[in-house]
Tab-separated table of N, CA, C and O in Angstrom:
chain	number	residue	atom	x	y	z
A	28	TYR	N	-9.231	-5.363	-17.885
A	28	TYR	CA	-9.292	-5.479	-16.902
A	28	TYR	C	-8.712	-6.458	-16.087
A	28	TYR	O	-8.358	-5.737	-14.771
A	29	GLU	N	-8.488	-7.193	-16.640
A	29	GLU	CA	-7.136	-8.316	-16.313
A	29	GLU	C	-6.033	-7.685	-15.905
A	29	GLU	O	-5.666	-8.252	-14.987
A	30	SER	N	-5.528	-7.283	-16.847
A	30	SER	CA	-3.932	-6.706	-16.900
A	30	SER	C	-4.075	-5.711	-15.966
A	30	SER	O	-3.042	-5.464	-15.068
A	31	GLN	N	-5.459	-4.638	-15.730
A	31	GLN	CA	-5.015	-3.870	-14.437
A	31	GLN	C	-5.089	-4.259	-13.264
A	31	GLN	O	-4.416	-3.574	-12.470
A	32	GLN	N	-5.716	-5.151	-13.139
A	32	GLN	CA	-5.882	-6.391	-11.983
A	32	GLN	C	-4.338	-6.417	-11.459
A	32	GLN	O	-4.176	-6.755	-10.232
A	33	LYS	N	-3.588	-6.760	-12.669
A	33	LYS	CA	-2.540	-7.836	-12.256
A	33	LYS	C	-1.606	-6.861	-12.090
A	33	LYS	O	-0.752	-7.219	-10.631
A	34	LEU	N	-1.785	-5.560	-12.669
A	34	LEU	CA	-0.506	-4.519	-12.465
A	34	LEU	C	-1.156	-4.012	-10.599
A	34	LEU	O	-0.295	-3.713	-9.918
A	35	SER	N	-2.060	-3.986	-10.287
A	35	SER	CA	-2.828	-3.738	-9.121
A	35	SER	C	-2.161	-4.215	-7.837
A	35	SER	O	-1.780	-4.433	-6.547
A	36	LEU	N	-2.095	-5.843	-8.345
A	36	LEU	CA	-1.586	-7.114	-7.407
A	36	LEU	C	-0.133	-6.629	-7.425
A	36	LEU	O	0.195	-6.794	-6.046
A	37	ALA	N	1.002	-6.712	-8.795
A	37	ALA	CA	1.752	-6.133	-8.475
A	37	ALA	C	2.780	-5.293	-7.405
A	37	ALA	O	3.623	-4.937	-6.867
A	38	GLU	N	1.685	-3.818	-7.715
A	38	GLU	CA	1.824	-2.858	-7.133
A	38	GLU	C	1.983	-2.899	-5.301
A	38	GLU	O	2.615	-3.054	-4.790
A	39	ASP	N	1.106	-3.441	-5.127
A	39	ASP	CA	0.484	-4.334	-3.360
A	39	ASP	C	1.447	-4.679	-2.999
A	39	ASP	O	2.388	-4.756	-1.897
A	40	ALA	N	2.129	-6.116	-3.965
A	40	ALA	CA	3.003	-6.970	-3.217
A	40	ALA	C	4.195	-6.305	-3.001
A	40	ALA	O	5.092	-6.221	-2.122
A	41	LEU	N	4.842	-5.138	-4.164
A	41	LEU	CA	6.193	-4.284	-3.823
A	41	LEU	C	5.930	-3.476	-2.728
A	41	LEU	O	6.902	-3.131	-2.368
A	42	ARG	N	4.842	-2.849	-2.530
A	42	ARG	CA	4.608	-2.200	-1.660
A	42	ARG	C	4.462	-3.008	-0.227
A	42	ARG	O	5.564	-2.559	0.988
A	43	ARG	N	4.151	-3.905	0.198
A	43	ARG	CA	4.632	-4.801	1.062
A	43	ARG	C	5.630	-5.006	1.132
A	43	ARG	O	6.116	-4.814	2.219
A	44	ALA	N	6.417	-5.147	0.436
A	44	ALA	CA	7.952	-6.022	0.524
A	44	ALA	C	8.711	-4.638	0.742
A	44	ALA	O	9.554	-4.639	1.649
A	45	VAL	N	8.480	-3.373	0.733
A	45	VAL	CA	8.825	-2.155	0.873
A	45	VAL	C	9.034	-1.869	2.014
A	45	VAL	O	9.787	-1.826	2.781
A	46	GLU	N	7.738	-1.973	2.856
A	46	GLU	CA	7.375	-1.871	3.995
A	46	GLU	C	7.987	-2.724	5.102
A	46	GLU	O	8.733	-2.563	6.031
A	47	GLN	N	8.137	-4.108	4.723
A	47	GLN	CA	9.164	-5.377	5.197
A	47	GLN	C	10.124	-4.869	5.045
A	47	GLN	O	10.951	-5.849	6.409
A	48	SER	N	10.881	-4.570	4.406
A	48	SER	CA	12.033	-5.078	4.132
A	48	SER	C	12.732	-3.170	3.639
A	48	SER	O	13.245	-2.667	2.754
A	49	PRO	N	12.329	-2.532	4.298
A	49	PRO	CA	13.429	-1.051	4.813
A	49	PRO	C	14.285	-0.668	4.147
A	49	PRO	O	14.939	0.044	3.581
A	50	GLY	N	15.383	-1.651	4.354
A	50	GLY	CA	16.749	-1.384	4.059
A	50	GLY	C	16.959	-1.913	2.580
A	50	GLY	O	18.125	-2.040	2.547
A	51	SER	N	15.984	-2.698	1.960
A	51	SER	CA	16.121	-3.005	0.854
A	51	SER	C	16.190	-1.985	-0.469
A	51	SER	O	14.734	-1.252	-0.488
A	52	ASP	N	16.960	-1.639	-1.195
A	52	ASP	CA	16.880	-0.715	-2.102
A	52	ASP	C	16.537	-1.463	-3.292
A	52	ASP	O	15.652	-0.678	-4.143
A	53	GLU	N	16.465	-2.751	-3.347
A	53	GLU	CA	16.316	-3.611	-4.474
A	53	GLU	C	14.457	-2.800	-4.937
A	53	GLU	O	13.830	-3.189	-5.813
A	54	TYR	N	13.747	-3.451	-3.995
A	54	TYR	CA	12.315	-3.857	-3.692
A	54	TYR	C	11.448	-1.748	-3.471
A	54	TYR	O	11.022	-1.820	-5.001
A	55	ALA	N	12.485	-1.194	-3.616
A	55	ALA	CA	11.824	0.214	-3.435
A	55	ALA	C	12.650	0.724	-4.752
A	55	ALA	O	11.476	1.287	-5.579
A	56	TYR	N	13.286	0.329	-5.652
A	56	TYR	CA	13.809	0.306	-6.931
A	56	TYR	C	12.753	-0.314	-7.690
A	56	TYR	O	12.004	0.540	-8.759
A	57	ALA	N	12.023	-1.246	-7.695
A	57	ALA	CA	11.077	-2.164	-8.439
A	57	ALA	C	9.812	-1.121	-8.721
A	57	ALA	O	9.153	-1.068	-9.495
A	58	LEU	N	9.595	-0.762	-6.917
A	58	LEU	CA	7.911	-0.103	-7.018
A	58	LEU	C	8.231	1.023	-7.808
A	58	LEU	O	7.239	1.398	-8.506
A	59	ALA	N	9.515	2.275	-7.986
A	59	ALA	CA	9.426	2.803	-8.389
A	59	ALA	C	9.505	3.274	-9.867
A	59	ALA	O	9.065	3.621	-10.850
A	60	LEU	N	10.197	1.970	-10.292
A	60	LEU	CA	10.148	1.473	-12.045
A	60	LEU	C	8.492	1.034	-12.315
A	60	LEU	O	8.007	1.245	-13.134
A	61	HIS	N	8.125	0.449	-11.416
A	61	HIS	CA	6.477	-0.070	-11.757
A	61	HIS	C	5.684	1.619	-12.096
A	61	HIS	O	5.233	1.398	-12.675
A	62	TYR	N	5.697	1.981	-11.041
A	62	TYR	CA	5.203	3.367	-11.389
A	62	TYR	C	5.638	4.039	-12.555
A	62	TYR	O	4.959	4.737	-13.325
A	63	LEU	N	6.567	3.972	-12.742
A	63	LEU	CA	7.266	4.835	-14.141
A	63	LEU	C	6.436	4.235	-15.452
A	63	LEU	O	6.112	4.949	-16.065
A	64	LYS	N	6.548	3.126	-15.109
A	64	LYS	CA	6.153	2.340	-16.354
A	64	LYS	C	4.893	2.293	-16.475
A	64	LYS	O	4.304	2.277	-17.806
A	65	ARG	N	3.817	2.614	-15.487
A	65	ARG	CA	2.124	2.991	-15.488
A	65	ARG	C	2.103	4.484	-15.468
A	65	ARG	O	0.565	5.064	-15.856
A	66	GLY	N	3.205	5.468	-15.620
A	66	GLY	CA	2.736	6.869	-16.328
A	66	GLY	C	2.191	7.409	-14.764
A	66	GLY	O	2.259	8.458	-14.866
A	67	GLU	N	2.747	7.137	-13.652
A	67	GLU	CA	2.703	7.789	-12.693
A	67	GLU	C	3.811	8.370	-12.401
A	67	GLU	O	4.542	7.816	-10.943
A	68	LYS	N	4.098	9.634	-12.425
A	68	LYS	CA	5.164	9.815	-12.512
A	68	LYS	C	5.600	10.604	-11.324
A	68	LYS	O	6.581	10.488	-10.490
A	69	GLU	N	4.543	11.052	-10.556
A	69	GLU	CA	5.026	12.042	-8.889
A	69	GLU	C	5.221	10.722	-8.352
A	69	GLU	O	5.894	11.010	-7.353
A	70	ARG	N	4.210	9.593	-8.470
A	70	ARG	CA	4.908	8.064	-7.140
A	70	ARG	C	6.300	7.776	-7.608
A	70	ARG	O	6.609	7.417	-6.655
A	71	ALA	N	6.525	7.617	-8.651
A	71	ALA	CA	8.105	7.582	-9.216
A	71	ALA	C	8.740	7.972	-8.739
A	71	ALA	O	9.889	8.054	-8.059
A	72	ARG	N	8.751	9.706	-9.114
A	72	ARG	CA	9.590	10.849	-8.573
A	72	ARG	C	9.154	10.765	-7.011
A	72	ARG	O	10.756	10.401	-6.346
A	73	HIS	N	8.981	10.356	-6.130
A	73	HIS	CA	8.887	10.599	-4.673
A	73	HIS	C	9.451	9.088	-4.409
A	73	HIS	O	10.321	9.116	-3.103
A	74	VAL	N	9.322	7.849	-4.895
A	74	VAL	CA	10.078	7.011	-4.321
A	74	VAL	C	11.430	6.805	-4.567
A	74	VAL	O	12.399	6.368	-3.532
A	75	ALA	N	12.031	7.641	-6.111
A	75	ALA	CA	13.175	7.504	-6.534
A	75	ALA	C	14.020	8.341	-5.203
A	75	ALA	O	14.949	8.410	-4.686
A	76	GLU	N	13.410	9.756	-4.815
A	76	GLU	CA	13.606	10.676	-4.011
A	76	GLU	C	14.179	10.081	-2.919
A	76	GLU	O	15.291	9.862	-1.917
A	77	SER	N	12.879	8.872	-2.049
A	77	SER	CA	13.412	8.291	-0.987
A	77	SER	C	14.293	7.361	-1.125
A	77	SER	O	15.219	7.649	-0.085
A	78	ILE	N	14.405	6.861	-2.228
A	78	ILE	CA	15.637	5.822	-2.450
A	78	ILE	C	17.397	6.935	-2.271
A	78	ILE	O	17.996	6.112	-1.443
A	79	LEU	N	17.357	8.351	-2.787
A	79	LEU	CA	18.391	9.121	-3.008
A	79	LEU	C	18.379	9.209	-1.239
A	79	LEU	O	19.811	9.614	-0.928
A	80	ARG	N	17.932	9.398	-0.561
A	80	ARG	CA	17.816	10.201	0.938
A	80	ARG	C	18.601	9.344	1.834
A	80	ARG	O	19.233	9.154	2.602
A	81	GLN	N	18.438	7.555	1.191
A	81	GLN	CA	19.077	6.381	1.900
A	81	GLN	C	20.545	5.702	1.413
A	81	GLN	O	21.517	5.954	1.767
A	82	TRP	N	20.453	6.136	0.442
A	82	TRP	CA	21.558	5.770	-0.817
A	82	TRP	C	21.657	6.735	-1.561
A	82	TRP	O	21.054	6.437	-2.940
A	83	PRO	N	22.061	7.989	-1.568
A	83	PRO	CA	22.661	8.870	-2.170
A	83	PRO	C	23.188	8.679	-3.498
A	83	PRO	O	22.987	9.456	-4.366
A	84	SER	N	24.013	7.387	-3.930
A	84	SER	CA	24.606	7.534	-5.073
A	84	SER	C	23.765	6.476	-6.040
A	84	SER	O	24.325	5.948	-6.942
A	85	HIS	N	22.841	5.794	-5.393
A	85	HIS	CA	21.933	4.889	-6.257
A	85	HIS	C	21.457	5.055	-7.810
A	85	HIS	O	20.962	6.172	-8.415
A	86	PRO	N	21.998	4.623	-8.827
A	86	PRO	CA	21.910	4.943	-9.812
A	86	PRO	C	20.777	4.639	-10.559
A	86	PRO	O	20.384	5.195	-11.483
A	87	GLY	N	19.969	3.773	-9.853
A	87	GLY	CA	18.666	3.378	-10.735
A	87	GLY	C	18.057	4.974	-10.492
A	87	GLY	O	17.261	5.143	-11.347
A	88	ALA	N	17.852	5.413	-9.062
A	88	ALA	CA	17.184	6.162	-8.495
A	88	ALA	C	17.254	7.296	-9.422
A	88	ALA	O	16.471	8.000	-10.158
A	89	GLN	N	18.519	7.717	-9.596
A	89	GLN	CA	19.150	8.748	-10.215
A	89	GLN	C	18.763	9.011	-11.817
A	89	GLN	O	18.311	9.682	-12.268
A	90	GLN	N	18.365	7.399	-12.519
A	90	GLN	CA	18.265	7.677	-13.618
A	90	GLN	C	16.605	7.745	-14.151
A	90	GLN	O	16.409	8.695	-14.825
A	91	ILE	N	15.921	7.145	-12.670
A	91	ILE	CA	14.612	7.911	-12.866
A	91	ILE	C	14.496	8.804	-12.808
A	91	ILE	O	13.582	9.434	-14.007
A	92	LEU	N	14.807	9.784	-11.902
A	92	LEU	CA	14.926	10.952	-11.890
A	92	LEU	C	15.372	11.685	-12.879
A	92	LEU	O	14.559	12.999	-13.488
A	93	ALA	N	16.091	11.594	-13.153
A	93	ALA	CA	16.909	12.080	-14.837
A	93	ALA	C	15.978	11.613	-16.189
A	93	ALA	O	15.681	12.989	-16.680
A	94	GLN	N	15.670	10.615	-16.071
A	94	GLN	CA	14.254	10.152	-16.915
A	94	GLN	C	12.983	11.348	-16.747
A	94	GLN	O	12.748	12.049	-17.680
A	95	LEU	N	12.844	11.859	-15.647
A	95	LEU	CA	11.679	12.389	-15.001
A	95	LEU	C	11.469	13.857	-15.842
A	95	LEU	O	10.725	14.399	-15.946
A	96	SER	N	13.036	14.334	-15.378
A	96	SER	CA	13.224	15.513	-15.884
A	96	SER	C	12.910	15.750	-17.097
A	96	SER	O	13.007	16.941	-17.730
A	97	LEU	N	13.537	15.024	-17.629
A	97	LEU	CA	13.150	15.014	-19.434
A	97	LEU	C	11.814	15.012	-20.333
A	97	LEU	O	11.871	15.292	-20.695
A	98	SER	N	10.933	14.291	-19.582
A	98	SER	CA	9.636	14.084	-19.836
A	98	SER	C	9.059	15.766	-19.339
A	98	SER	O	9.078	16.359	-18.230
A	99	PRO	N	7.795	15.341	-20.336
A	99	PRO	CA	6.733	16.546	-20.239
A	99	PRO	C	6.340	16.555	-19.236
A	99	PRO	O	5.865	15.733	-18.301
């Protein structure tokens, strides 16, 4: 329960950081990685695609999408 609560707090903090700094690819990428690690593939995909709309050559977002395309 405690670790789940910490993950939820981390997600909240990352989402706030993305909202407050929309020009920062670092926060958005960290949020996409967070979702990927939690197994929330659609959320990770959505954030990675959003990153690529702003930064088309972002290697981290490209890597996330490539990884998602290989997973079932």
